[in-house]
Amino acid sequence: MDRTMTTGTPQDQEILSSVEALSRTAPFDRAAALSRMAPDRARAVFEQLDPELQKELLAHLRDRQVERLLEDLDPDDRVRLLETLPKAVSDALLARLSPRERRLTHRLLAFPKESAGRIMVPEYLPLRPAQSVEEALSLIRREGPGVATVDVLPVLDEEERFIGLAMLSDLVRAKEQERVADIMIYSPPTVAPETDQEEVARLLQAADLLALPVVSPTGNLLGLITVDDAMDVLQTEHEEDIARIGATEPLDRPYLSIPVLRLTRARLVWLTLLAAAGALTVNVLNRFESVLEQAVTLSLFIPLLIGVGGNSGAQSATTVIRAMATGEVRGVHSAAIMLRETYVGFLLGTAIALMAYFPVAVIFGTPLAITVSLTLIAICTGATLVGSGMPLLAARVGIDPAVVSAPVVTTLVDAVGLLVYFLIAQAVPGILNG
């Protein structure tokens, strides 16, 4: 179900306004407001709410209203809601559905989580290649209200195997005597029901279709994945990546409906881990305390160096994660990506070092200018290497690349950068006791 409702009509605007208002209220008040709505309006509003908010509503609504709302949901939306519930509750709600809706829901639940089978529309209106356009349009008018979408219609052969897609827009523009076979799209991209949802969404986006067929190994059509459901998947993945890039847990519901304590908890774990990792920086400073005592001016450039190193590493990590998320790069490209980013880091470090050398030399002397410049080159090169390598390594071992993104890379680079700085300072003549 599309959760980005078109606001072209006054009715759509009213529903969207109700959704936004309910998203900001407490669960009990939300249930009371929904109960006061007319049944059709309540159903439309309920469909547009996030699954977590739907879950809360079920606990505060009367049994009869819960049954009616669940019965009216499309099977894929119903599955998305049931996935948020404990299994015992989910089974009890399934038992209350009509036999037809229960059968359709079980069909989707049989597939793995986050697979194409979980988000496909199992109800569709099939056409035959030999049908005339007039016959096809008549069928759509007669049976279209009973299916989730008629914008894209699958075309099946006499043995019920999928052979192509017919677009409603093409049917409307075609002459009535033309056959479906004359205007259909032959052999469009298809996916297996076990295919990962994000991969399906990327494929649908690349194919520029309104729906993607899900077919069995024998070529039989199992359902359609519509573009709005695919975009929901991409939006969810994007929100998770953005949250983890910022070192916090993804929020599975609208921001204003989340209690302050939950927001705190979502960030506290990451801040605690990053603070523990930051102890590396403290240890490095403690280890080289004698160096700082001999050359106090070294401390003046610590914020500059760790800032440049952390930012360059974060830039590299963010760039690589985005390229991985959009499918532009894969694990087989790891060596080339890391080499490319390292070279970029070397060029960045060299450019900044050249800009820093002369002012530092004039004010603090040549030895310190050499130390700072060499450190900038080394820290930018190393930071981009780490920033590009960690997401690729995380993906290879099955961890979300966004988890090891900017804050983690920044914390690690800070400690290593300081270590490099002090080692270079010890090696450059004229810094210590100079």
Short mmCIF file of C-alpha atoms in Angstrom, two decimals:
data_model
loop_
_atom_site.label_atom_id
_atom_site.label_comp_id
_atom_site.label_asym_id
_atom_site.label_seq_id
_atom_site.Cartn_x
_atom_site.Cartn_y
_atom_site.Cartn_z
CA MET A 1 0.00 0.00 0.00
CA ASP A 2 1.29 3.44 -0.89
CA ARG A 3 1.97 5.41 2.29
CA THR A 4 2.74 8.60 0.41
CA MET A 5 -0.85 9.31 -0.48
CA THR A 6 -1.58 11.60 -3.39
CA THR A 7 -3.21 14.77 -2.10
CA GLY A 8 -5.01 15.70 -5.27
CA THR A 9 -8.57 15.51 -3.95
CA PRO A 10 -10.11 17.09 -0.84
CA GLN A 11 -10.88 13.61 0.50
CA ASP A 12 -7.24 12.54 0.15
CA GLN A 13 -6.12 15.71 1.88
CA GLU A 14 -8.51 15.09 4.76
CA ILE A 15 -7.26 11.52 5.18
CA LEU A 16 -3.64 12.63 5.12
CA SER A 17 -4.41 15.32 7.70
CA SER A 18 -6.05 12.72 9.93
CA VAL A 19 -3.03 10.43 9.59
CA GLU A 20 -0.65 13.23 10.57
CA ALA A 21 -2.83 14.22 13.52
CA LEU A 22 -3.18 10.65 14.80
CA SER A 23 0.56 10.07 14.47
CA ARG A 24 1.19 12.76 17.06
CA THR A 25 -1.34 11.59 19.67
CA ALA A 26 -1.14 9.05 22.45
CA PRO A 27 -2.32 5.48 21.64
CA PHE A 28 -5.55 5.69 23.66
CA ASP A 29 -6.53 9.05 22.13
CA ARG A 30 -5.61 7.74 18.69
CA ALA A 31 -7.94 4.78 19.11
CA ALA A 32 -10.76 6.99 20.37
CA ALA A 33 -10.41 9.32 17.39
CA LEU A 34 -10.40 6.42 14.93
CA SER A 35 -13.48 4.89 16.57
CA ARG A 36 -15.42 8.10 15.99
CA MET A 37 -14.73 8.05 12.24
CA ALA A 38 -17.06 6.54 9.65
CA PRO A 39 -15.99 2.96 8.78
CA ASP A 40 -14.72 3.80 5.29
CA ARG A 41 -12.73 6.77 6.54
CA ALA A 42 -11.33 4.80 9.48
CA ARG A 43 -10.16 2.09 7.10
CA ALA A 44 -8.48 4.58 4.76
CA VAL A 45 -6.72 6.31 7.66
CA PHE A 46 -5.65 3.03 9.27
CA GLU A 47 -4.12 1.85 5.97
CA GLN A 48 -1.90 4.93 5.82
CA LEU A 49 -0.52 4.63 9.35
CA ASP A 50 2.91 3.10 9.97
CA PRO A 51 2.80 -0.56 11.13
CA GLU A 52 4.05 0.33 14.62
CA LEU A 53 1.19 2.80 15.08
CA GLN A 54 -1.28 0.25 13.70
CA LYS A 55 0.06 -2.24 16.23
CA GLU A 56 -0.61 0.17 19.11
CA LEU A 57 -4.12 0.86 17.83
CA LEU A 58 -5.06 -2.82 17.85
CA ALA A 59 -4.50 -2.92 21.62
CA HIS A 60 -6.98 -0.09 22.21
CA LEU A 61 -9.77 -0.93 19.75
CA ARG A 62 -12.78 -3.19 20.21
CA ASP A 63 -12.44 -6.72 18.85
CA ARG A 64 -15.07 -6.17 16.18
CA GLN A 65 -13.33 -3.06 14.89
CA VAL A 66 -9.97 -4.83 14.85
CA GLU A 67 -11.45 -7.66 12.79
CA ARG A 68 -12.99 -5.24 10.30
CA LEU A 69 -9.79 -3.23 9.85
CA LEU A 70 -7.66 -6.35 9.36
CA GLU A 71 -10.14 -7.84 6.92
CA ASP A 72 -10.08 -4.69 4.78
CA LEU A 73 -6.28 -4.45 4.56
CA ASP A 74 -4.53 -5.65 1.42
CA PRO A 75 -2.68 -8.95 2.08
CA ASP A 76 0.80 -7.39 1.82
CA ASP A 77 -0.14 -4.58 4.23
CA ARG A 78 -1.68 -7.12 6.58
CA VAL A 79 1.52 -9.17 6.56
CA ARG A 80 3.59 -6.04 7.26
CA LEU A 81 1.44 -5.38 10.35
CA LEU A 82 1.43 -8.99 11.56
CA GLU A 83 5.24 -9.05 11.40
CA THR A 84 5.32 -6.47 14.21
CA LEU A 85 3.19 -8.61 16.55
CA PRO A 86 4.10 -11.57 18.79
CA LYS A 87 3.39 -14.88 17.05
CA ALA A 88 0.58 -15.83 19.44
CA VAL A 89 -1.22 -12.54 18.78
CA SER A 90 -0.59 -12.80 15.06
CA ASP A 91 -2.02 -16.34 14.93
CA ALA A 92 -5.10 -15.29 16.90
CA LEU A 93 -5.78 -12.40 14.53
CA LEU A 94 -5.28 -14.61 11.48
CA ALA A 95 -7.88 -17.02 12.82
CA ARG A 96 -10.48 -14.23 12.79
CA LEU A 97 -10.06 -13.47 9.09
CA SER A 98 -12.39 -14.77 6.43
CA PRO A 99 -11.16 -17.99 4.75
CA ARG A 100 -10.21 -16.13 1.57
CA GLU A 101 -8.20 -13.39 3.29
CA ARG A 102 -6.60 -15.92 5.64
CA ARG A 103 -5.51 -18.03 2.65
CA LEU A 104 -3.99 -15.04 0.86
CA THR A 105 -2.17 -13.93 4.00
CA HIS A 106 -0.75 -17.40 4.70
CA ARG A 107 0.48 -17.50 1.11
CA LEU A 108 2.66 -14.43 1.72
CA LEU A 109 3.75 -15.46 5.20
CA ALA A 110 5.14 -18.69 3.74
CA PHE A 111 8.01 -16.73 2.19
CA PRO A 112 11.06 -15.49 4.13
CA LYS A 113 11.05 -12.10 5.82
CA GLU A 114 12.25 -9.19 3.68
CA SER A 115 11.71 -11.26 0.53
CA ALA A 116 9.74 -10.38 -2.59
CA GLY A 117 7.05 -12.87 -1.64
CA ARG A 118 6.20 -10.89 1.51
CA ILE A 119 5.37 -7.64 -0.32
CA MET A 120 3.77 -8.94 -3.52
CA VAL A 121 0.12 -8.46 -4.35
CA PRO A 122 -1.29 -12.00 -4.72
CA GLU A 123 -4.50 -10.81 -6.37
CA TYR A 124 -4.30 -9.70 -9.98
CA LEU A 125 -6.40 -9.56 -13.13
CA PRO A 126 -4.81 -11.72 -15.85
CA LEU A 127 -5.24 -11.07 -19.55
CA ARG A 128 -4.75 -13.37 -22.54
CA PRO A 129 -2.68 -12.40 -25.58
CA ALA A 130 -5.52 -13.29 -27.95
CA GLN A 131 -8.02 -11.01 -26.21
CA SER A 132 -9.05 -7.86 -28.00
CA VAL A 133 -8.51 -4.50 -26.37
CA GLU A 134 -12.27 -4.11 -26.14
CA GLU A 135 -12.58 -7.42 -24.27
CA ALA A 136 -9.71 -6.50 -21.96
CA LEU A 137 -11.23 -3.14 -21.04
CA SER A 138 -14.60 -4.74 -20.44
CA LEU A 139 -12.95 -7.27 -18.11
CA ILE A 140 -11.20 -4.47 -16.22
CA ARG A 141 -14.46 -2.56 -15.73
CA ARG A 142 -16.22 -5.69 -14.55
CA GLU A 143 -13.60 -7.27 -12.24
CA GLY A 144 -11.12 -4.46 -11.64
CA PRO A 145 -12.61 -3.32 -8.30
CA GLY A 146 -11.74 -6.72 -6.81
CA VAL A 147 -7.95 -6.46 -7.32
CA ALA A 148 -5.29 -4.16 -5.86
CA THR A 149 -4.09 -2.66 -9.14
CA VAL A 150 -5.19 -2.46 -12.76
CA ASP A 151 -2.51 -0.03 -13.88
CA VAL A 152 -0.38 -3.02 -14.86
CA LEU A 153 -1.99 -6.28 -15.93
CA PRO A 154 -0.13 -9.59 -16.32
CA VAL A 155 -0.58 -11.56 -19.52
CA LEU A 156 -0.67 -15.36 -19.17
CA ASP A 157 -0.66 -18.12 -21.75
CA GLU A 158 -3.11 -21.02 -21.85
CA GLU A 159 -0.98 -22.95 -19.33
CA GLU A 160 -1.07 -20.04 -16.88
CA ARG A 161 2.60 -19.17 -17.44
CA PHE A 162 3.61 -15.54 -17.33
CA ILE A 163 4.58 -14.09 -20.72
CA GLY A 164 4.30 -10.30 -20.38
CA LEU A 165 2.64 -7.16 -19.06
CA ALA A 166 -0.08 -4.92 -20.47
CA MET A 167 -0.25 -1.31 -19.36
CA LEU A 168 -3.70 0.17 -18.77
CA SER A 169 -2.58 3.40 -20.41
CA ASP A 170 -1.68 1.48 -23.58
CA LEU A 171 -5.01 -0.35 -23.56
CA VAL A 172 -6.95 2.90 -23.26
CA ARG A 173 -5.08 4.45 -26.18
CA ALA A 174 -5.25 1.38 -28.43
CA LYS A 175 -7.94 0.62 -30.99
CA GLU A 176 -10.68 -1.68 -29.75
CA GLN A 177 -10.02 -4.35 -32.39
CA GLU A 178 -6.33 -4.64 -31.58
CA ARG A 179 -5.21 -7.65 -29.57
CA VAL A 180 -3.48 -7.60 -26.21
CA ALA A 181 -0.55 -9.33 -27.92
CA ASP A 182 -0.08 -6.27 -30.12
CA ILE A 183 0.51 -3.83 -27.26
CA MET A 184 1.90 -5.92 -24.40
CA ILE A 185 5.47 -5.82 -23.08
CA TYR A 186 7.08 -9.18 -23.78
CA SER A 187 9.49 -10.81 -21.29
CA PRO A 188 9.85 -7.95 -18.80
CA PRO A 189 12.15 -8.46 -15.79
CA THR A 190 10.82 -10.93 -13.22
CA VAL A 191 11.94 -11.99 -9.75
CA ALA A 192 11.71 -15.13 -7.66
CA PRO A 193 9.63 -14.93 -4.45
CA GLU A 194 12.78 -15.41 -2.33
CA THR A 195 14.57 -12.38 -3.84
CA ASP A 196 15.58 -9.71 -1.32
CA GLN A 197 13.12 -6.81 -1.17
CA GLU A 198 15.76 -4.12 -1.63
CA GLU A 199 17.11 -5.87 -4.73
CA VAL A 200 13.56 -6.03 -6.10
CA ALA A 201 13.02 -2.33 -5.44
CA ARG A 202 16.25 -1.42 -7.22
CA LEU A 203 15.32 -3.60 -10.19
CA LEU A 204 11.85 -2.06 -10.45
CA GLN A 205 13.37 1.40 -10.30
CA ALA A 206 15.90 0.55 -13.02
CA ALA A 207 13.29 -1.12 -15.25
CA ASP A 208 11.01 1.94 -15.01
CA LEU A 209 7.90 -0.21 -14.59
CA LEU A 210 4.82 0.26 -12.42
CA ALA A 211 4.93 -3.37 -11.24
CA LEU A 212 7.31 -6.29 -11.22
CA PRO A 213 6.06 -9.89 -11.67
CA VAL A 214 6.97 -12.53 -9.09
CA VAL A 215 7.16 -15.92 -10.77
CA SER A 216 7.74 -19.49 -9.64
CA PRO A 217 10.56 -21.71 -10.98
CA THR A 218 8.02 -23.16 -13.45
CA GLY A 219 7.18 -19.71 -14.82
CA ASN A 220 3.79 -19.37 -13.14
CA LEU A 221 2.83 -15.95 -11.85
CA LEU A 222 2.61 -15.71 -8.05
CA GLY A 223 1.89 -12.00 -7.71
CA LEU A 224 2.93 -8.46 -8.55
CA ILE A 225 5.13 -6.03 -6.62
CA THR A 226 3.78 -2.55 -7.24
CA VAL A 227 5.96 0.53 -7.44
CA ASP A 228 4.54 2.08 -4.26
CA ASP A 229 5.48 -0.97 -2.19
CA ALA A 230 8.95 -0.97 -3.75
CA MET A 231 9.38 2.69 -2.87
CA ASP A 232 8.31 1.92 0.71
CA VAL A 233 11.17 -0.59 0.88
CA LEU A 234 13.69 1.93 -0.45
CA GLN A 235 12.44 4.58 1.96
CA THR A 236 12.79 2.21 4.91
CA GLU A 237 16.31 1.21 3.87
CA HIS A 238 17.23 4.86 3.35
CA GLU A 239 15.94 5.84 6.80
CA GLU A 240 17.90 2.99 8.41
CA ASP A 241 21.10 4.01 6.65
CA ILE A 242 20.68 7.67 7.57
CA ALA A 243 20.07 6.75 11.21
CA ARG A 244 23.10 4.49 11.45
CA ILE A 245 25.31 6.96 9.61
CA GLY A 246 24.41 9.34 12.44
CA ALA A 247 25.17 6.66 15.07
CA THR A 248 21.64 6.04 16.27
CA GLU A 249 19.10 3.26 15.96
CA PRO A 250 16.49 3.52 13.16
CA LEU A 251 13.12 4.88 14.25
CA ASP A 252 10.27 2.71 13.04
CA ARG A 253 7.57 5.32 13.52
CA PRO A 254 6.97 9.09 13.11
CA TYR A 255 9.33 11.20 15.21
CA LEU A 256 6.69 13.16 17.14
CA SER A 257 4.97 9.96 18.30
CA ILE A 258 8.13 8.58 19.93
CA PRO A 259 8.54 9.04 23.71
CA VAL A 260 11.58 11.04 24.82
CA LEU A 261 12.96 8.08 26.78
CA ARG A 262 12.85 5.91 23.67
CA LEU A 263 14.70 8.56 21.66
CA THR A 264 17.30 8.68 24.40
CA ARG A 265 17.66 4.91 24.48
CA ALA A 266 18.06 4.76 20.68
CA ARG A 267 21.09 7.05 20.90
CA LEU A 268 22.58 6.10 24.26
CA VAL A 269 23.96 2.73 23.19
CA TRP A 270 25.86 4.21 20.27
CA LEU A 271 27.15 7.16 22.29
CA THR A 272 28.39 4.77 24.97
CA LEU A 273 30.22 2.63 22.43
CA LEU A 274 31.75 5.67 20.74
CA ALA A 275 32.81 7.08 24.10
CA ALA A 276 34.52 3.79 24.91
CA ALA A 277 36.24 3.87 21.54
CA GLY A 278 37.26 7.46 22.22
CA ALA A 279 39.34 6.16 25.12
CA LEU A 280 41.89 5.17 22.45
CA THR A 281 42.49 8.86 21.81
CA VAL A 282 42.97 9.51 25.53
CA ASN A 283 45.47 6.65 25.74
CA VAL A 284 47.45 8.03 22.80
CA LEU A 285 47.62 11.47 24.43
CA ASN A 286 48.67 9.91 27.72
CA ARG A 287 51.37 7.83 26.01
CA PHE A 288 52.90 10.89 24.35
CA GLU A 289 52.47 13.28 27.27
CA SER A 290 56.23 13.76 27.49
CA VAL A 291 56.35 14.74 23.82
CA LEU A 292 53.69 17.41 24.39
CA GLU A 293 55.59 18.73 27.40
CA GLN A 294 58.71 19.22 25.26
CA ALA A 295 56.82 20.85 22.36
CA VAL A 296 53.63 22.47 23.62
CA THR A 297 52.92 23.95 20.17
CA LEU A 298 52.13 20.42 18.92
CA SER A 299 48.88 20.53 20.88
CA LEU A 300 47.69 23.58 18.94
CA PHE A 301 47.22 21.51 15.78
CA ILE A 302 45.53 18.46 17.31
CA PRO A 303 41.96 19.75 16.66
CA LEU A 304 42.88 20.57 13.06
CA LEU A 305 44.42 17.17 12.37
CA ILE A 306 41.74 15.00 13.95
CA GLY A 307 39.04 17.16 12.36
CA VAL A 308 40.50 16.82 8.86
CA GLY A 309 41.14 13.11 9.35
CA GLY A 310 37.71 12.37 10.73
CA ASN A 311 35.93 14.36 8.05
CA SER A 312 37.88 12.81 5.18
CA GLY A 313 37.19 9.33 6.55
CA ALA A 314 33.50 10.13 7.00
CA GLN A 315 33.30 11.50 3.44
CA SER A 316 34.82 8.31 2.07
CA ALA A 317 32.57 6.03 4.14
CA THR A 318 29.42 7.94 3.18
CA THR A 319 30.36 7.93 -0.51
CA VAL A 320 31.01 4.18 -0.56
CA ILE A 321 27.88 3.34 1.46
CA ARG A 322 25.73 5.34 -0.92
CA ALA A 323 27.30 3.63 -3.94
CA MET A 324 26.66 0.23 -2.31
CA ALA A 325 23.05 1.14 -1.47
CA THR A 326 22.29 2.16 -5.05
CA GLY A 327 23.93 -0.98 -6.46
CA GLU A 328 26.69 0.96 -8.23
CA VAL A 329 29.45 -1.04 -6.52
CA ARG A 330 29.63 -4.58 -5.15
CA GLY A 331 32.05 -6.68 -3.16
CA VAL A 332 33.97 -7.70 -6.27
CA HIS A 333 35.01 -4.07 -6.67
CA SER A 334 36.49 -3.81 -3.15
CA ALA A 335 40.17 -3.56 -4.10
CA ALA A 336 39.54 -1.01 -6.86
CA ILE A 337 37.32 1.12 -4.60
CA MET A 338 39.81 1.18 -1.72
CA LEU A 339 42.68 2.00 -4.08
CA ARG A 340 40.66 4.77 -5.69
CA GLU A 341 39.60 6.30 -2.37
CA THR A 342 43.15 6.06 -1.00
CA TYR A 343 44.45 7.96 -4.00
CA VAL A 344 41.74 10.58 -3.50
CA GLY A 345 42.77 10.85 0.16
CA PHE A 346 46.42 11.29 -0.81
CA LEU A 347 45.53 14.11 -3.21
CA LEU A 348 43.30 15.79 -0.60
CA GLY A 349 45.98 15.50 2.07
CA THR A 350 48.65 16.89 -0.26
CA ALA A 351 46.47 19.85 -1.22
CA ILE A 352 45.66 20.73 2.40
CA ALA A 353 49.29 20.17 3.45
CA LEU A 354 50.52 22.63 0.83
CA MET A 355 48.00 25.21 2.01
CA ALA A 356 49.01 24.71 5.65
CA TYR A 357 52.80 24.54 5.22
CA PHE A 358 53.66 28.16 4.57
CA PRO A 359 51.51 29.81 7.29
CA VAL A 360 52.73 27.29 9.89
CA ALA A 361 56.36 27.74 8.77
CA VAL A 362 56.17 31.50 9.04
CA ILE A 363 54.54 31.52 12.49
CA PHE A 364 55.95 28.38 14.17
CA GLY A 365 58.98 27.41 12.11
CA THR A 366 59.88 24.90 9.42
CA PRO A 367 60.14 21.74 11.62
CA LEU A 368 56.56 22.08 12.88
CA ALA A 369 55.34 22.95 9.37
CA ILE A 370 56.94 19.76 8.03
CA THR A 371 55.40 17.72 10.85
CA VAL A 372 51.90 19.09 10.33
CA SER A 373 52.08 18.78 6.54
CA LEU A 374 53.34 15.19 6.56
CA THR A 375 50.69 14.28 9.12
CA LEU A 376 47.93 15.80 7.00
CA ILE A 377 49.03 13.73 4.01
CA ALA A 378 49.29 10.55 6.07
CA ILE A 379 46.05 11.05 7.99
CA CYS A 380 43.93 11.88 4.91
CA THR A 381 45.35 8.91 3.01
CA GLY A 382 44.79 6.53 5.90
CA ALA A 383 41.36 7.92 6.75
CA THR A 384 40.00 7.41 3.24
CA LEU A 385 41.46 3.91 3.18
CA VAL A 386 39.70 3.06 6.45
CA GLY A 387 36.54 4.92 5.47
CA SER A 388 36.18 2.98 2.22
CA GLY A 389 37.35 -0.35 3.57
CA MET A 390 35.18 -0.69 6.67
CA PRO A 391 31.78 -0.60 4.89
CA LEU A 392 33.03 -3.12 2.32
CA LEU A 393 34.35 -5.40 5.06
CA ALA A 394 31.11 -5.05 7.02
CA ALA A 395 29.05 -6.06 4.00
CA ARG A 396 31.27 -9.08 3.43
CA VAL A 397 30.78 -10.39 6.98
CA GLY A 398 27.04 -9.69 6.93
CA ILE A 399 26.89 -6.44 8.96
CA ASP A 400 24.96 -3.39 7.79
CA PRO A 401 27.66 -1.10 6.26
CA ALA A 402 25.97 1.96 7.74
CA VAL A 403 26.70 0.63 11.23
CA VAL A 404 30.45 1.14 10.72
CA SER A 405 30.04 4.48 9.03
CA ALA A 406 30.98 8.05 9.82
CA PRO A 407 31.04 8.16 13.67
CA VAL A 408 32.87 4.84 14.00
CA VAL A 409 35.36 5.73 11.28
CA THR A 410 35.88 9.19 12.79
CA THR A 411 36.57 7.79 16.26
CA LEU A 412 39.06 5.25 14.93
CA VAL A 413 40.84 7.77 12.70
CA ASP A 414 41.17 10.25 15.56
CA ALA A 415 43.25 7.84 17.64
CA VAL A 416 45.38 6.58 14.76
CA GLY A 417 45.88 10.12 13.43
CA LEU A 418 47.25 11.34 16.76
CA LEU A 419 49.57 8.36 16.91
CA VAL A 420 50.92 9.18 13.45
CA TYR A 421 51.29 12.86 14.42
CA PHE A 422 53.41 12.17 17.47
CA LEU A 423 55.55 9.57 15.70
CA ILE A 424 56.30 12.03 12.89
CA ALA A 425 57.06 14.75 15.47
CA GLN A 426 59.61 12.47 17.10
CA ALA A 427 61.22 11.75 13.74
CA VAL A 428 61.49 15.35 12.44
CA PRO A 429 64.67 17.10 13.67
CA GLY A 430 64.18 20.32 15.57
CA ILE A 431 60.77 19.60 17.09
CA LEU A 432 61.75 18.13 20.45
CA ASN A 433 64.18 20.09 22.54
CA GLY A 434 64.50 22.40 19.54
#
